[in-house]
Amino acid sequence: MTPATQRLQRDDTQNPGMLWVLEGEALWSRAAGTSAKACADCHGDATRTMRGVAVRHPRFDAALGRPVELGERIAQCRVRQGAAPPAPESAERLALQAYVAHQSRGLPIAPDDDPRLAPFRERGRQFYEQRLGALNLACTQCHDTLAGGRLGGSVIPQGHPTGYPIYRLEWQGLGSLQRRLRGCLSGVRAEPFAPGAVEWVELELFLMQRARGMLLESPAVRP
């Protein structure tokens, strides 16, 4: 990040990701679905009840028998409200996710130690180290071995998921970690998984474990 990008992220009056946070705050208190209830009716004041939630996701869902990431958890809550689940990357889902994640800004990432997550996290690690696509590259080759170098004029980051949902200047909008991962797979000429596939969550589990102790920045700003 250049000093200018860092300043943009740190100033909430200039950080464009805060537009989604403000929309999420409005949605939090707005009745939705056939229940005519708002998120606040069940969860109360998000600044208190959602503090620390984002740094512990993905978490295991006993009903589904697999882990879910924060955006999917929000979609499940919408269904319980009697509303249609917001699609991945939809404005509603990103806004609510940004608002919830923002409540944990500045907290250290603390992955859930639930033993049921272990096999999913291990598959995420294997995927991170697996060569993929026509370019035959693994995530670890860029984000570990070559981190700090340059690719196409851009600095190669370490690939830590500390700022999601994130505002990217390249996108001119907010996006989820899954959107960023799809971009990586496309970049190595590999076929991305379907939206919402468990493979994305497995990789996120590993990345959050890899970033344990780092501070959450959402909504972060990146080039």
Tab-separated table of C-alpha atoms in Angstrom:
chain	number	residue	atom	x	y	z
A	1	MET	CA	0.000	0.000	0.000
A	2	THR	CA	1.255	3.459	-0.833
A	3	PRO	CA	1.120	6.136	1.873
A	4	ALA	CA	-1.817	7.713	0.002
A	5	THR	CA	-3.799	4.452	0.082
A	6	GLN	CA	-3.009	3.993	3.755
A	7	ARG	CA	-4.296	7.488	4.516
A	8	LEU	CA	-7.460	6.769	2.519
A	9	GLN	CA	-8.140	3.651	4.576
A	10	ARG	CA	-7.470	5.267	7.934
A	11	ASP	CA	-9.729	8.290	7.419
A	12	ASP	CA	-13.337	7.150	7.799
A	13	THR	CA	-14.548	10.324	6.117
A	14	GLN	CA	-12.552	9.417	2.995
A	15	ASN	CA	-12.569	5.594	3.046
A	16	PRO	CA	-15.053	4.622	0.283
A	17	GLY	CA	-15.776	1.308	2.004
A	18	MET	CA	-17.541	3.231	4.765
A	19	LEU	CA	-20.437	3.865	2.353
A	20	TRP	CA	-21.256	0.149	2.574
A	21	VAL	CA	-20.836	0.180	6.356
A	22	LEU	CA	-23.367	3.017	6.621
A	23	GLU	CA	-25.801	1.168	4.351
A	24	GLY	CA	-25.345	-1.945	6.477
A	25	GLU	CA	-26.117	0.059	9.593
A	26	ALA	CA	-29.394	1.188	8.015
A	27	LEU	CA	-30.260	-2.373	6.962
A	28	TRP	CA	-29.512	-3.634	10.481
A	29	SER	CA	-32.435	-1.655	11.870
A	30	ARG	CA	-34.821	-2.115	8.930
A	31	ALA	CA	-37.579	-4.752	9.124
A	32	ALA	CA	-37.325	-7.435	6.443
A	33	GLY	CA	-39.181	-10.521	5.265
A	34	THR	CA	-42.470	-12.010	6.363
A	35	SER	CA	-41.436	-11.757	10.023
A	36	ALA	CA	-41.266	-7.958	9.704
A	37	LYS	CA	-38.287	-8.077	12.046
A	38	ALA	CA	-34.935	-6.359	11.769
A	39	CYS	CA	-31.526	-7.767	12.636
A	40	ALA	CA	-31.555	-5.502	15.691
A	41	ASP	CA	-34.717	-7.147	17.009
A	42	CYS	CA	-32.782	-10.364	17.651
A	43	HIS	CA	-29.189	-9.163	17.979
A	44	GLY	CA	-29.649	-5.749	19.581
A	45	ASP	CA	-26.917	-3.138	19.352
A	46	ALA	CA	-24.375	-4.399	16.819
A	47	THR	CA	-21.582	-2.304	18.280
A	48	ARG	CA	-21.856	-4.536	21.339
A	49	THR	CA	-23.231	-7.906	20.177
A	50	MET	CA	-21.237	-8.165	16.933
A	51	ARG	CA	-17.925	-7.148	18.467
A	52	GLY	CA	-15.515	-10.032	17.829
A	53	VAL	CA	-17.801	-11.995	15.496
A	54	ALA	CA	-15.884	-11.405	12.250
A	55	VAL	CA	-12.503	-12.429	13.682
A	56	ARG	CA	-13.906	-15.884	14.605
A	57	HIS	CA	-15.419	-16.808	11.229
A	58	PRO	CA	-15.668	-19.147	9.378
A	59	ARG	CA	-17.434	-21.264	12.007
A	60	PHE	CA	-18.929	-24.742	11.976
A	61	ASP	CA	-22.655	-25.024	11.253
A	62	ALA	CA	-24.053	-28.161	12.872
A	63	ALA	CA	-27.213	-28.174	10.749
A	64	LEU	CA	-25.229	-28.084	7.498
A	65	GLY	CA	-22.358	-30.236	8.759
A	66	ARG	CA	-19.768	-27.840	7.372
A	67	PRO	CA	-18.244	-24.429	8.063
A	68	VAL	CA	-19.864	-21.199	6.898
A	69	GLU	CA	-18.276	-17.809	6.395
A	70	LEU	CA	-19.746	-14.567	7.677
A	71	GLY	CA	-21.607	-13.659	4.481
A	72	GLU	CA	-23.388	-17.009	4.395
A	73	ARG	CA	-24.283	-16.680	8.080
A	74	ILE	CA	-25.917	-13.342	7.315
A	75	ALA	CA	-27.817	-14.916	4.405
A	76	GLN	CA	-29.097	-17.636	6.774
A	77	CYS	CA	-30.382	-14.962	9.149
A	78	ARG	CA	-32.231	-13.293	6.275
A	79	VAL	CA	-33.976	-16.586	5.526
A	80	ARG	CA	-35.034	-16.872	9.178
A	81	GLN	CA	-36.521	-13.405	8.829
A	82	GLY	CA	-38.659	-14.751	5.992
A	83	ALA	CA	-36.718	-12.884	3.322
A	84	ALA	CA	-34.899	-14.115	0.246
A	85	PRO	CA	-31.229	-14.840	0.984
A	86	PRO	CA	-29.046	-12.077	-0.486
A	87	ALA	CA	-26.823	-13.423	-3.250
A	88	PRO	CA	-23.036	-13.471	-2.890
A	89	GLU	CA	-21.582	-10.069	-3.866
A	90	SER	CA	-25.034	-8.454	-3.746
A	91	ALA	CA	-25.174	-4.924	-2.354
A	92	GLU	CA	-27.311	-6.036	0.608
A	93	ARG	CA	-25.048	-8.895	1.638
A	94	LEU	CA	-21.857	-6.853	1.289
A	95	ALA	CA	-23.335	-3.949	3.236
A	96	LEU	CA	-24.465	-6.120	6.151
A	97	GLN	CA	-21.192	-8.038	6.139
A	98	ALA	CA	-19.193	-4.805	6.083
A	99	TYR	CA	-21.225	-3.421	8.989
A	100	VAL	CA	-20.786	-6.560	11.086
A	101	ALA	CA	-17.078	-6.872	10.241
A	102	HIS	CA	-16.511	-3.214	11.046
A	103	GLN	CA	-17.547	-3.840	14.649
A	104	SER	CA	-14.414	-5.996	15.033
A	105	ARG	CA	-11.989	-3.544	13.446
A	106	GLY	CA	-8.771	-3.436	15.443
A	107	LEU	CA	-9.295	-6.829	17.082
A	108	PRO	CA	-6.804	-9.678	16.507
A	109	ILE	CA	-7.959	-12.478	14.235
A	110	ALA	CA	-8.835	-15.432	16.494
A	111	PRO	CA	-9.836	-18.511	14.451
A	112	ASP	CA	-12.333	-20.859	16.054
A	113	ASP	CA	-10.617	-23.926	17.557
A	114	ASP	CA	-13.663	-26.181	17.075
A	115	PRO	CA	-12.131	-29.611	16.212
A	116	ARG	CA	-14.862	-30.165	13.611
A	117	LEU	CA	-13.199	-27.473	11.505
A	118	ALA	CA	-9.846	-29.293	11.347
A	119	PRO	CA	-10.420	-31.424	8.207
A	120	PHE	CA	-11.856	-28.451	6.317
A	121	ARG	CA	-8.916	-26.242	7.319
A	122	GLU	CA	-6.493	-28.959	6.266
A	123	ARG	CA	-8.097	-29.155	2.817
A	124	GLY	CA	-7.701	-25.392	2.605
A	125	ARG	CA	-3.999	-25.720	3.376
A	126	GLN	CA	-3.601	-28.399	0.723
A	127	PHE	CA	-5.358	-26.223	-1.823
A	128	TYR	CA	-3.103	-23.268	-0.907
A	129	GLU	CA	-0.041	-25.382	-1.652
A	130	GLN	CA	-1.390	-27.102	-4.789
A	131	ARG	CA	-0.209	-26.059	-8.247
A	132	LEU	CA	-3.154	-25.021	-10.391
A	133	GLY	CA	-4.142	-23.852	-13.835
A	134	ALA	CA	-2.336	-23.443	-17.104
A	135	LEU	CA	0.405	-21.451	-15.347
A	136	ASN	CA	0.969	-24.330	-12.873
A	137	LEU	CA	1.266	-22.021	-9.864
A	138	ALA	CA	0.304	-22.470	-6.208
A	139	CYS	CA	-0.865	-19.705	-3.884
A	140	THR	CA	2.209	-20.213	-1.712
A	141	GLN	CA	4.596	-19.525	-4.601
A	142	CYS	CA	3.371	-15.949	-4.951
A	143	HIS	CA	2.182	-15.024	-1.473
A	144	ASP	CA	4.960	-16.678	0.532
A	145	THR	CA	8.021	-17.162	-1.678
A	146	LEU	CA	7.639	-14.022	-3.805
A	147	ALA	CA	5.777	-11.718	-1.385
A	148	GLY	CA	7.101	-8.177	-1.663
A	149	GLY	CA	8.210	-8.677	-5.251
A	150	ARG	CA	6.366	-7.375	-8.275
A	151	LEU	CA	4.045	-8.920	-10.818
A	152	GLY	CA	2.945	-6.789	-13.742
A	153	GLY	CA	4.137	-3.684	-11.917
A	154	SER	CA	2.109	-4.431	-8.761
A	155	VAL	CA	3.554	-5.453	-5.406
A	156	ILE	CA	2.777	-9.089	-4.530
A	157	PRO	CA	1.042	-9.119	-1.116
A	158	GLN	CA	1.318	-11.808	1.539
A	159	GLY	CA	-2.326	-12.702	0.956
A	160	HIS	CA	-3.658	-12.087	4.457
A	161	PRO	CA	-7.474	-11.794	4.718
A	162	THR	CA	-7.406	-8.952	7.245
A	163	GLY	CA	-9.590	-6.384	5.504
A	164	TYR	CA	-12.653	-8.082	4.033
A	165	PRO	CA	-15.086	-7.028	2.786
A	166	ILE	CA	-12.570	-4.795	1.067
A	167	TYR	CA	-12.679	-1.782	-1.230
A	168	ARG	CA	-10.353	-2.208	-4.199
A	169	LEU	CA	-9.551	0.764	-6.383
A	170	GLU	CA	-9.338	-1.674	-9.294
A	171	TRP	CA	-12.958	-2.729	-8.700
A	172	GLN	CA	-14.235	0.746	-7.806
A	173	GLY	CA	-16.381	-1.072	-5.277
A	174	LEU	CA	-16.510	-3.358	-2.270
A	175	GLY	CA	-15.974	-7.089	-2.619
A	176	SER	CA	-15.667	-10.267	-0.572
A	177	LEU	CA	-12.666	-12.522	-0.049
A	178	GLN	CA	-14.247	-15.048	-2.402
A	179	ARG	CA	-14.266	-12.469	-5.181
A	180	ARG	CA	-10.562	-11.839	-4.630
A	181	LEU	CA	-9.794	-15.565	-4.597
A	182	ARG	CA	-11.714	-16.047	-7.845
A	183	GLY	CA	-9.502	-13.388	-9.358
A	184	CYS	CA	-6.397	-15.289	-8.253
A	185	LEU	CA	-7.641	-18.540	-9.788
A	186	SER	CA	-8.497	-16.799	-13.034
A	187	GLY	CA	-5.036	-15.210	-12.982
A	188	VAL	CA	-3.311	-18.602	-13.016
A	189	ARG	CA	-5.768	-19.792	-15.704
A	190	ALA	CA	-7.597	-22.199	-13.389
A	191	GLU	CA	-11.345	-22.858	-13.279
A	192	PRO	CA	-12.862	-21.094	-10.224
A	193	PHE	CA	-15.266	-22.952	-7.965
A	194	ALA	CA	-18.966	-22.112	-8.069
A	195	PRO	CA	-20.074	-19.134	-5.942
A	196	GLY	CA	-20.574	-20.238	-2.344
A	197	ALA	CA	-18.766	-23.573	-2.808
A	198	VAL	CA	-17.333	-25.093	0.359
A	199	GLU	CA	-13.839	-25.009	-1.190
A	200	TRP	CA	-13.797	-21.228	-0.826
A	201	VAL	CA	-14.657	-21.537	2.863
A	202	GLU	CA	-11.960	-24.164	3.378
A	203	LEU	CA	-9.377	-21.839	1.897
A	204	GLU	CA	-10.645	-18.958	4.025
A	205	LEU	CA	-10.332	-21.151	7.122
A	206	PHE	CA	-6.680	-21.771	6.357
A	207	LEU	CA	-5.986	-18.138	5.505
A	208	MET	CA	-7.564	-16.950	8.756
A	209	GLN	CA	-5.442	-19.471	10.677
A	210	ARG	CA	-2.381	-18.201	8.820
A	211	ALA	CA	-3.276	-14.633	9.821
A	212	ARG	CA	-3.982	-15.474	13.489
A	213	GLY	CA	-3.185	-12.512	15.714
A	214	MET	CA	-3.193	-9.919	12.930
A	215	LEU	CA	-5.638	-7.040	13.371
A	216	LEU	CA	-8.855	-6.864	11.382
A	217	GLU	CA	-9.008	-3.755	9.170
A	218	SER	CA	-12.417	-3.934	7.468
A	219	PRO	CA	-13.271	-2.090	5.401
A	220	ALA	CA	-9.706	-2.018	4.114
A	221	VAL	CA	-8.669	-0.204	0.937
A	222	ARG	CA	-6.320	-1.799	-1.577
A	223	PRO	CA	-5.122	-0.936	-5.103
